[in-house]
Amino acid sequence: MIKAPRGTFDVLPEEAARRELLESHAKRILEAAGYTRIETPAFEHTELFARGVGEATDIVQKEMYSFEDGAGRSLTLRPEGTAPVCRAYIEHGMHKLAQPVKLWYLSSFFRAEAPQKGRYREFWQVGAEAIGSAEPETDAELIVLLAELLDAVSVKGVRLHLSSLGDPETRAEYREELKGYLRAHEQSLSHDVRERIELNPLRAFDSSDPRTREVLEDAPKLLDRLTPEDAEHFATVRALLDDAGIGYHVDPTLVRGLDYYTRTLFEFRSDALGAQSGVAGGGRYDRLIEQLDGPPTPGTGWAAGVERMLLAAGDLPVSPNLIDLYVAIAHPESSPRAFQLAREARRAGLRAQLELTGRSLKGQLRHADRLGARYVAIVGQDSSTSLKEMDSGEERELSANDVIPTILRGSRLA
Ligand code: HAM
């Protein structure tokens, strides 16, 4: 038997209804704030992610599905959406539009990670990007919109971790300072962290080793090294969130697996998720467009994992997909009339289904009942049609032309 590849999943109808509900909330919340939909290709030139996401990141080093096309160019299934959206912004000259350009997407992404609960090789994200504004209001507004989305889909136990990374120059100086500090405490660090002092000293903050964590308590923090402008930017974001009543935890150790971030950085985590606690994350990326050969343009945004939101969500009020009319076939010869009736009913705006498997009439009525049909039209051999109201059990003979108007009027049959 052929099964779906490891780390992928089918969206079956029941789950599709919950996803549709999530999509409708995302659309409502983001479009009310002026975000318009964008979709980019499922694959891009590998170089876009190498340059955009960063050569040294786990995503680029280990998690990309890359392949060569016929002409020997390396292509990659998109592991994330920010670099592609920025590529599209540049390619379509969106800097000429009124700024910021506010875009949202709901797409699938691909990462070759070890599958576990909440971590898949193909997964979906709702994302929002505001390109062309450096104002802290943009970051705060995006965070508020994300909080609204998580609330609308009842994601349980969320905590917002917030930090600022400052600019790349401050970060480079800080890295050197941190390296010096870690080297000075090398004998107390775990083997893993010691090995990575040169390559990725910031990763030390992710360590779960108790002695390493002790050392890091007193380590210099990037948040204390920000330039006055960056510190002010961060203070404004925080003040706006305070005013909006959004709780957060300033987390100087917050690190995210993408290299393009500058200034504001954030992540929503949920207690309901276990090990893969990140529900949504984002931040500012003021150098990314330039890095991709566009005009210097600030940007900020986030992405929320659809599967993780749904895992951490409670029961969602998914309305059953009821139908108005079930068209039953009383005799094989009445099949063409039944076919026409179902079609006309749908054209009149009714949700109508036709008997498709040759059940007995009794079987058809049972099936219509299971589907939750309001009415069943039993199309007989001559031109007669009998309309049955399922709730009351009332039934009446009607001429073919009267069936649809009767249902539309919702009048009693008796
Ligand atoms: P990210 O943190 O890599 O950020 O991914 C965002 C969200 O996607 C995560 O919080 C998580 O919910 C979900 N996610 C990531 N990997 C997986 C996986 N393997 N399986 C299931 N869900 C997953 C970004 O992708 C950035 N582009 C976000 C951003 C937008 N930053 C600025 N603008």
Coordinates of C-alpha atoms and ligand atoms in Angstrom, one line a residue:
M1 CA 0.0 0.0 0.0
I2 CA 1.3 3.4 -0.9
K3 CA 1.2 5.8 2.1
A4 CA 1.7 9.6 2.3
P5 CA 5.4 10.5 2.8
R6 CA 6.7 10.7 6.4
G7 CA 6.0 14.1 7.9
T8 CA 3.1 14.9 5.6
F9 CA -0.6 14.5 6.2
D10 CA -3.9 14.5 4.5
V11 CA -6.5 17.1 5.4
L12 CA -9.7 15.0 5.7
P13 CA -13.1 16.7 5.4
E14 CA -13.7 17.1 9.2
E15 CA -10.3 18.8 9.6
A16 CA -10.9 20.9 6.5
A17 CA -13.9 22.5 8.2
R18 CA -11.7 23.6 11.1
R19 CA -9.0 24.9 8.8
E20 CA -11.6 26.8 6.8
L21 CA -12.8 28.5 10.0
L22 CA -9.3 29.5 10.8
E23 CA -8.8 30.9 7.3
S24 CA -12.0 32.9 7.6
H25 CA -10.8 34.5 10.9
A26 CA -7.4 35.3 9.4
K27 CA -9.0 36.9 6.3
R28 CA -11.4 38.9 8.4
I29 CA -8.8 40.2 10.9
L30 CA -6.0 40.9 8.4
E31 CA -8.2 42.4 5.6
A32 CA -9.9 44.7 8.1
A33 CA -6.4 46.1 8.8
G34 CA -5.7 46.6 5.1
Y35 CA -3.7 43.5 4.4
T36 CA -4.3 42.0 0.9
R37 CA -3.6 38.4 -0.2
I38 CA -0.4 37.4 -1.9
E39 CA 0.6 33.9 -3.0
T40 CA 4.1 33.1 -4.3
P41 CA 5.3 29.9 -6.0
A42 CA 5.8 26.7 -4.0
F43 CA 9.5 26.7 -5.2
E44 CA 12.0 29.4 -5.7
H45 CA 15.7 29.7 -6.7
T46 CA 17.7 28.2 -3.9
E47 CA 19.8 31.3 -3.8
L48 CA 16.8 33.3 -2.5
F49 CA 16.8 31.3 0.8
A50 CA 20.5 31.0 1.0
R51 CA 20.8 34.8 0.9
G52 CA 17.5 35.7 2.5
V53 CA 17.2 33.2 5.4
G54 CA 21.0 32.9 5.9
E55 CA 23.7 30.4 4.9
A56 CA 24.5 29.5 8.5
T57 CA 20.9 28.8 9.6
D58 CA 19.6 25.2 10.3
I59 CA 16.9 25.8 7.7
V60 CA 19.4 26.4 4.9
Q61 CA 22.1 24.0 6.2
K62 CA 19.9 21.0 6.9
E63 CA 16.2 21.4 6.2
M64 CA 15.7 22.5 2.6
Y65 CA 14.2 20.3 -0.1
S66 CA 16.4 21.3 -3.0
F67 CA 16.6 19.8 -6.5
E68 CA 18.0 20.7 -9.9
D69 CA 15.7 21.6 -12.8
G70 CA 16.4 20.3 -16.3
A71 CA 18.8 23.3 -17.0
G72 CA 20.9 22.5 -13.9
R73 CA 19.6 25.4 -11.8
S74 CA 19.1 24.7 -8.1
L75 CA 15.5 25.1 -7.0
T76 CA 14.1 24.7 -3.4
L77 CA 10.6 24.1 -2.0
R78 CA 9.9 27.2 0.0
P79 CA 10.8 26.7 3.7
E80 CA 9.3 30.0 4.7
G81 CA 7.4 32.9 3.2
T82 CA 9.2 36.2 4.1
A83 CA 12.0 35.9 1.6
P84 CA 9.6 35.0 -1.3
V85 CA 7.3 37.9 -0.4
C86 CA 10.3 40.3 -0.4
R87 CA 11.4 38.9 -3.7
A88 CA 8.0 39.6 -5.2
Y89 CA 8.0 43.1 -3.7
I90 CA 11.2 43.8 -5.5
E91 CA 10.3 42.0 -8.7
H92 CA 7.0 43.9 -9.1
G93 CA 8.4 47.3 -8.2
M94 CA 6.0 47.5 -5.2
H95 CA 8.2 50.3 -3.7
K96 CA 6.4 52.5 -6.1
L97 CA 3.1 51.9 -4.4
A98 CA 1.9 53.7 -1.3
Q99 CA 3.8 52.4 1.6
P100 CA 3.7 50.2 3.6
V101 CA 2.6 47.4 1.3
K102 CA 0.6 45.1 3.6
L103 CA 0.4 41.5 2.4
W104 CA -0.9 38.2 3.9
Y105 CA -0.7 34.6 2.8
L106 CA -1.9 31.2 3.7
S107 CA 0.4 28.6 2.1
S108 CA 2.2 25.4 2.7
F109 CA 5.9 25.3 3.4
F110 CA 8.5 22.5 3.4
R111 CA 11.3 21.7 5.9
A112 CA 13.1 18.4 6.2
E113 CA 12.9 18.2 9.9
A114 CA 12.5 15.1 12.1
P115 CA 8.7 14.7 12.2
Q116 CA 6.9 14.7 15.6
K117 CA 3.7 16.1 17.0
G118 CA 3.4 19.7 15.7
R119 CA 6.4 19.3 13.4
Y120 CA 5.9 18.3 9.8
R121 CA 7.8 18.3 6.6
E122 CA 5.0 20.0 4.8
F123 CA 3.0 22.4 7.0
W124 CA 0.9 25.5 6.6
Q125 CA 1.4 29.1 7.8
V126 CA -0.8 32.2 7.9
G127 CA 1.6 35.0 7.4
A128 CA 1.5 38.8 7.3
E129 CA 4.2 41.2 6.1
A130 CA 4.2 45.0 6.2
I131 CA 6.9 46.3 3.9
G132 CA 8.0 49.9 3.8
S133 CA 7.4 51.2 7.3
A134 CA 10.1 51.5 10.0
E135 CA 7.6 52.7 12.6
P136 CA 7.3 50.8 15.9
E137 CA 3.5 51.2 15.5
T138 CA 3.7 48.7 12.6
D139 CA 5.3 46.1 14.8
A140 CA 2.9 46.6 17.6
E141 CA -0.1 46.5 15.2
L142 CA 1.1 43.3 13.7
I143 CA 1.5 41.7 17.1
V144 CA -2.0 42.9 18.1
L145 CA -3.5 41.3 14.9
L146 CA -1.7 38.1 15.6
A147 CA -3.0 38.1 19.2
E148 CA -6.5 38.6 17.8
L149 CA -6.1 35.7 15.4
L150 CA -4.9 33.3 18.2
D151 CA -7.8 34.5 20.4
A152 CA -10.3 34.0 17.6
V153 CA -9.3 30.4 17.1
S154 CA -9.1 29.9 20.9
V155 CA -5.5 28.9 21.0
K156 CA -4.9 27.9 24.6
G157 CA -2.2 28.9 27.1
V158 CA -0.4 31.5 24.9
R159 CA 2.6 33.5 26.1
L160 CA 4.2 36.2 24.1
H161 CA 8.0 36.4 24.2
L162 CA 9.4 39.7 23.1
S163 CA 12.9 41.1 22.4
S164 CA 14.9 43.4 20.2
L165 CA 18.0 42.4 18.3
G166 CA 19.1 46.0 17.5
D167 CA 21.0 46.4 14.3
P168 CA 23.5 44.0 12.8
E169 CA 26.5 46.1 13.8
T170 CA 25.5 46.1 17.5
R171 CA 24.8 42.4 17.2
A172 CA 28.3 41.7 15.7
E173 CA 30.0 43.6 18.6
Y174 CA 27.8 41.8 21.1
R175 CA 28.7 38.4 19.7
E176 CA 32.3 39.1 20.3
E177 CA 31.6 40.2 23.8
L178 CA 29.5 37.1 24.5
K179 CA 32.2 34.9 23.0
G180 CA 34.7 36.4 25.4
Y181 CA 32.4 35.8 28.3
L182 CA 31.7 32.2 27.3
R183 CA 35.4 31.5 26.8
A184 CA 36.1 32.9 30.3
H185 CA 33.6 30.4 31.7
E186 CA 34.4 27.5 29.3
Q187 CA 35.0 24.9 32.0
S188 CA 31.4 25.3 33.3
L189 CA 29.7 25.0 29.9
S190 CA 28.2 21.8 28.4
H191 CA 30.3 20.2 25.6
D192 CA 27.7 21.3 23.0
V193 CA 27.8 24.9 23.9
R194 CA 31.6 24.9 24.2
E195 CA 31.9 23.5 20.7
R196 CA 29.8 26.2 19.3
I197 CA 31.3 29.3 21.0
E198 CA 32.9 30.4 17.8
L199 CA 30.2 29.4 15.3
N200 CA 27.1 30.4 17.1
P201 CA 27.6 31.7 20.7
L202 CA 23.9 32.9 20.9
R203 CA 22.8 29.3 20.8
A204 CA 24.1 29.0 24.3
F205 CA 20.9 30.6 25.5
D206 CA 19.0 27.6 24.2
S207 CA 20.9 25.1 26.4
S208 CA 19.0 23.1 28.9
D209 CA 22.2 22.1 30.9
P210 CA 21.8 23.5 34.4
R211 CA 25.4 24.6 34.9
T212 CA 25.4 26.3 31.5
R213 CA 22.2 28.0 32.4
E214 CA 23.8 29.3 35.6
V215 CA 26.7 30.8 33.7
L216 CA 24.3 32.4 31.3
E217 CA 22.3 34.1 34.0
D218 CA 25.1 36.6 34.4
A219 CA 26.1 36.8 30.7
P220 CA 25.9 40.1 29.0
K221 CA 22.6 40.6 27.2
L222 CA 22.1 42.2 23.8
L223 CA 19.1 44.1 25.1
D224 CA 21.5 46.1 27.3
R225 CA 23.7 47.0 24.4
L226 CA 21.1 48.5 22.0
T227 CA 21.8 51.9 20.4
P228 CA 19.6 54.7 21.8
E229 CA 17.5 54.7 18.6
D230 CA 16.9 50.9 18.8
A231 CA 16.2 51.1 22.5
E232 CA 13.6 53.8 21.9
H233 CA 12.0 51.8 19.1
F234 CA 11.7 48.8 21.4
A235 CA 10.3 51.0 24.2
T236 CA 7.6 52.3 21.9
V237 CA 6.6 48.8 20.8
R238 CA 6.3 47.8 24.4
A239 CA 4.3 50.9 25.4
L240 CA 1.8 50.3 22.6
L241 CA 1.4 46.7 23.6
D242 CA 0.9 47.8 27.3
D243 CA -1.8 50.3 26.1
A244 CA -3.4 47.5 24.1
G245 CA -3.5 45.3 27.1
I246 CA -1.3 42.6 25.5
G247 CA 0.8 40.8 28.1
Y248 CA 4.3 39.9 27.1
H249 CA 7.5 38.6 28.7
V250 CA 10.7 40.5 27.7
D251 CA 13.0 37.6 26.9
P252 CA 16.6 38.7 26.2
T253 CA 17.5 35.1 25.3
L254 CA 14.9 34.8 22.5
V255 CA 16.6 33.4 19.4
R256 CA 14.9 32.5 16.2
G257 CA 16.2 30.3 13.4
L258 CA 16.3 33.0 10.7
D259 CA 19.1 35.5 10.1
Y260 CA 17.2 38.4 8.6
Y261 CA 15.8 39.9 11.8
T262 CA 16.7 43.3 13.1
R263 CA 15.1 45.2 16.1
T264 CA 11.7 43.7 17.2
L265 CA 11.6 40.0 17.6
F266 CA 8.7 37.9 19.0
E267 CA 7.3 34.5 19.5
F268 CA 3.9 33.3 20.8
R269 CA 4.3 30.0 22.6
S270 CA 1.5 27.7 23.9
D271 CA 1.6 25.5 27.0
A272 CA -0.9 23.2 25.2
L273 CA 1.8 22.1 22.6
G274 CA 4.6 20.3 24.5
A275 CA 8.0 20.4 22.9
Q276 CA 7.1 22.3 19.8
S277 CA 5.7 25.2 21.7
G278 CA 6.1 27.9 19.1
V279 CA 2.7 28.7 17.6
A280 CA 3.7 31.9 15.8
G281 CA 6.8 34.1 15.4
G282 CA 8.1 37.1 13.6
G283 CA 9.9 40.3 13.7
R284 CA 11.4 43.2 11.9
Y285 CA 13.7 42.7 8.9
D286 CA 15.0 46.1 7.9
R287 CA 17.9 44.9 5.8
L288 CA 16.4 42.0 3.9
I289 CA 15.1 43.8 0.9
E290 CA 18.5 45.4 0.3
Q291 CA 20.2 42.1 0.8
L292 CA 18.0 40.7 -2.0
D293 CA 19.2 43.6 -4.3
G294 CA 16.1 45.8 -3.7
P295 CA 16.1 49.4 -2.6
P296 CA 16.8 49.9 1.1
T297 CA 13.3 49.2 2.6
P298 CA 12.3 48.3 6.1
G299 CA 9.9 45.4 6.8
T300 CA 8.2 43.6 9.6
G301 CA 5.9 40.6 9.8
W302 CA 5.0 37.2 11.3
A303 CA 3.8 33.7 10.5
A304 CA 1.6 31.4 12.5
G305 CA 1.6 27.6 12.1
V306 CA -1.8 26.4 11.1
E307 CA -1.4 22.9 12.4
R308 CA 0.0 24.2 15.7
M309 CA -2.8 26.7 16.1
L310 CA -5.3 24.0 15.6
L311 CA -3.5 21.6 17.9
A312 CA -3.6 24.2 20.7
A313 CA -7.1 25.3 19.9
G314 CA -10.1 23.9 21.8
D315 CA -13.2 22.7 20.1
L316 CA -14.1 25.1 17.3
P317 CA -17.7 25.9 16.5
V318 CA -17.7 24.2 13.1
S319 CA -21.1 24.3 11.6
P320 CA -22.3 21.1 10.0
N321 CA -22.6 21.2 6.3
L322 CA -26.3 20.7 6.1
I323 CA -28.1 20.3 2.9
D324 CA -31.5 21.8 1.8
L325 CA -32.6 19.2 -0.7
Y326 CA -31.9 15.5 -1.4
V327 CA -33.2 14.4 -4.8
A328 CA -34.2 10.8 -4.6
I329 CA -34.9 8.6 -7.6
A330 CA -38.0 6.5 -7.3
H331 CA -37.6 4.7 -10.7
P332 CA -34.6 4.4 -13.0
E333 CA -36.5 6.2 -15.7
S334 CA -36.9 9.3 -13.6
S335 CA -33.2 9.7 -13.3
P336 CA -32.8 12.4 -16.0
R337 CA -35.6 14.5 -14.3
A338 CA -33.9 14.1 -10.9
F339 CA -30.6 15.1 -12.4
Q340 CA -32.2 18.3 -13.8
L341 CA -34.0 19.1 -10.5
A342 CA -30.8 18.9 -8.5
R343 CA -29.0 21.1 -11.0
E344 CA -31.8 23.7 -11.0
A345 CA -32.0 23.7 -7.2
R346 CA -28.3 24.5 -7.0
R347 CA -28.7 27.3 -9.6
A348 CA -31.5 28.7 -7.4
G349 CA -29.0 28.9 -4.5
L350 CA -30.0 25.7 -2.6
R351 CA -27.6 23.1 -1.4
A352 CA -28.8 20.1 -3.2
Q353 CA -27.5 16.6 -3.6
L354 CA -28.6 13.8 -6.0
E355 CA -28.8 10.1 -5.3
L356 CA -25.7 8.6 -6.9
T357 CA -25.4 5.0 -5.9
G358 CA -28.7 3.3 -6.9
R359 CA -30.0 2.7 -3.3
S360 CA -33.5 1.5 -2.7
L361 CA -36.0 4.3 -2.0
K362 CA -35.9 3.4 1.7
G363 CA -32.1 3.5 1.6
Q364 CA -32.2 6.9 -0.1
L365 CA -34.5 8.3 2.6
R366 CA -32.2 6.9 5.3
H367 CA -29.2 8.4 3.6
A368 CA -30.9 11.8 3.2
D369 CA -31.7 11.8 6.9
R370 CA -28.1 11.0 7.8
L371 CA -27.0 13.9 5.7
G372 CA -29.3 16.2 7.6
A373 CA -31.4 17.1 4.5
R374 CA -34.3 19.5 5.2
Y375 CA -36.3 18.2 2.2
V376 CA -36.3 15.1 0.0
A377 CA -37.8 15.3 -3.4
I378 CA -38.8 11.9 -4.6
V379 CA -38.9 12.0 -8.4
G380 CA -41.4 9.5 -9.7
Q381 CA -41.9 7.7 -13.0
D382 CA -44.4 10.1 -14.6
S383 CA -44.1 13.8 -14.2
S384 CA -45.0 13.7 -10.5
T385 CA -42.6 14.6 -7.7
S386 CA -43.3 14.2 -4.1
L387 CA -41.7 16.6 -1.6
K388 CA -41.1 15.4 1.9
E389 CA -40.2 17.7 4.8
M390 CA -37.8 15.7 7.0
D391 CA -38.5 17.4 10.3
S392 CA -42.3 17.1 10.3
G393 CA -42.5 14.0 8.0
E394 CA -45.1 15.9 6.0
E395 CA -45.2 14.9 2.3
R396 CA -47.0 16.4 -0.7
E397 CA -47.3 15.8 -4.4
L398 CA -46.2 18.7 -6.4
S399 CA -45.8 19.5 -10.1
A400 CA -42.1 19.6 -11.0
N401 CA -42.1 23.4 -11.3
D402 CA -43.3 23.9 -7.8
V403 CA -40.6 22.0 -5.9
I404 CA -37.9 24.7 -5.8
P405 CA -40.3 27.7 -5.1
T406 CA -41.9 25.7 -2.3
I407 CA -38.5 25.1 -0.6
L408 CA -37.4 28.7 -1.2
R409 CA -40.6 30.0 0.5
G410 CA -40.0 27.6 3.3
S411 CA -43.7 27.1 3.5
R412 CA -45.2 24.2 5.4
L413 CA -46.3 21.3 3.3
A414 CA -49.3 20.2 5.2
Ligands
HAM1 P1 9.2 30.4 11.8 O1 9.2 30.6 13.3 O2 10.2 29.6 11.2 O3 9.1 31.8 11.1 O4 7.8 29.7 11.5 C1 6.6 30.3 11.9 C2 5.6 29.2 12.5 O5 5.5 28.2 11.5 C3 6.2 28.6 13.7 O6 5.9 29.3 14.9 C4 5.4 27.3 13.7 O7 4.1 27.5 14.3 C5 5.2 27.0 12.2 N1 6.2 25.9 11.8 C6 7.5 26.1 11.5 N2 8.1 24.9 11.2 C7 7.1 24.0 11.3 C8 7.1 22.6 11.1 N3 8.1 21.9 10.6 N4 5.9 22.0 11.2 C9 4.8 22.6 11.6 N5 4.8 24.0 11.9 C10 5.9 24.6 11.7 C11 9.0 32.0 9.8 O8 8.8 31.2 9.0 C12 9.1 33.5 9.4 N6 9.0 33.6 7.9 C13 8.1 34.3 10.1 C14 8.1 35.8 9.7 C15 7.3 36.4 8.9 N7 9.0 36.6 10.1 C16 8.8 37.8 9.6 N8 7.8 37.7 8.8

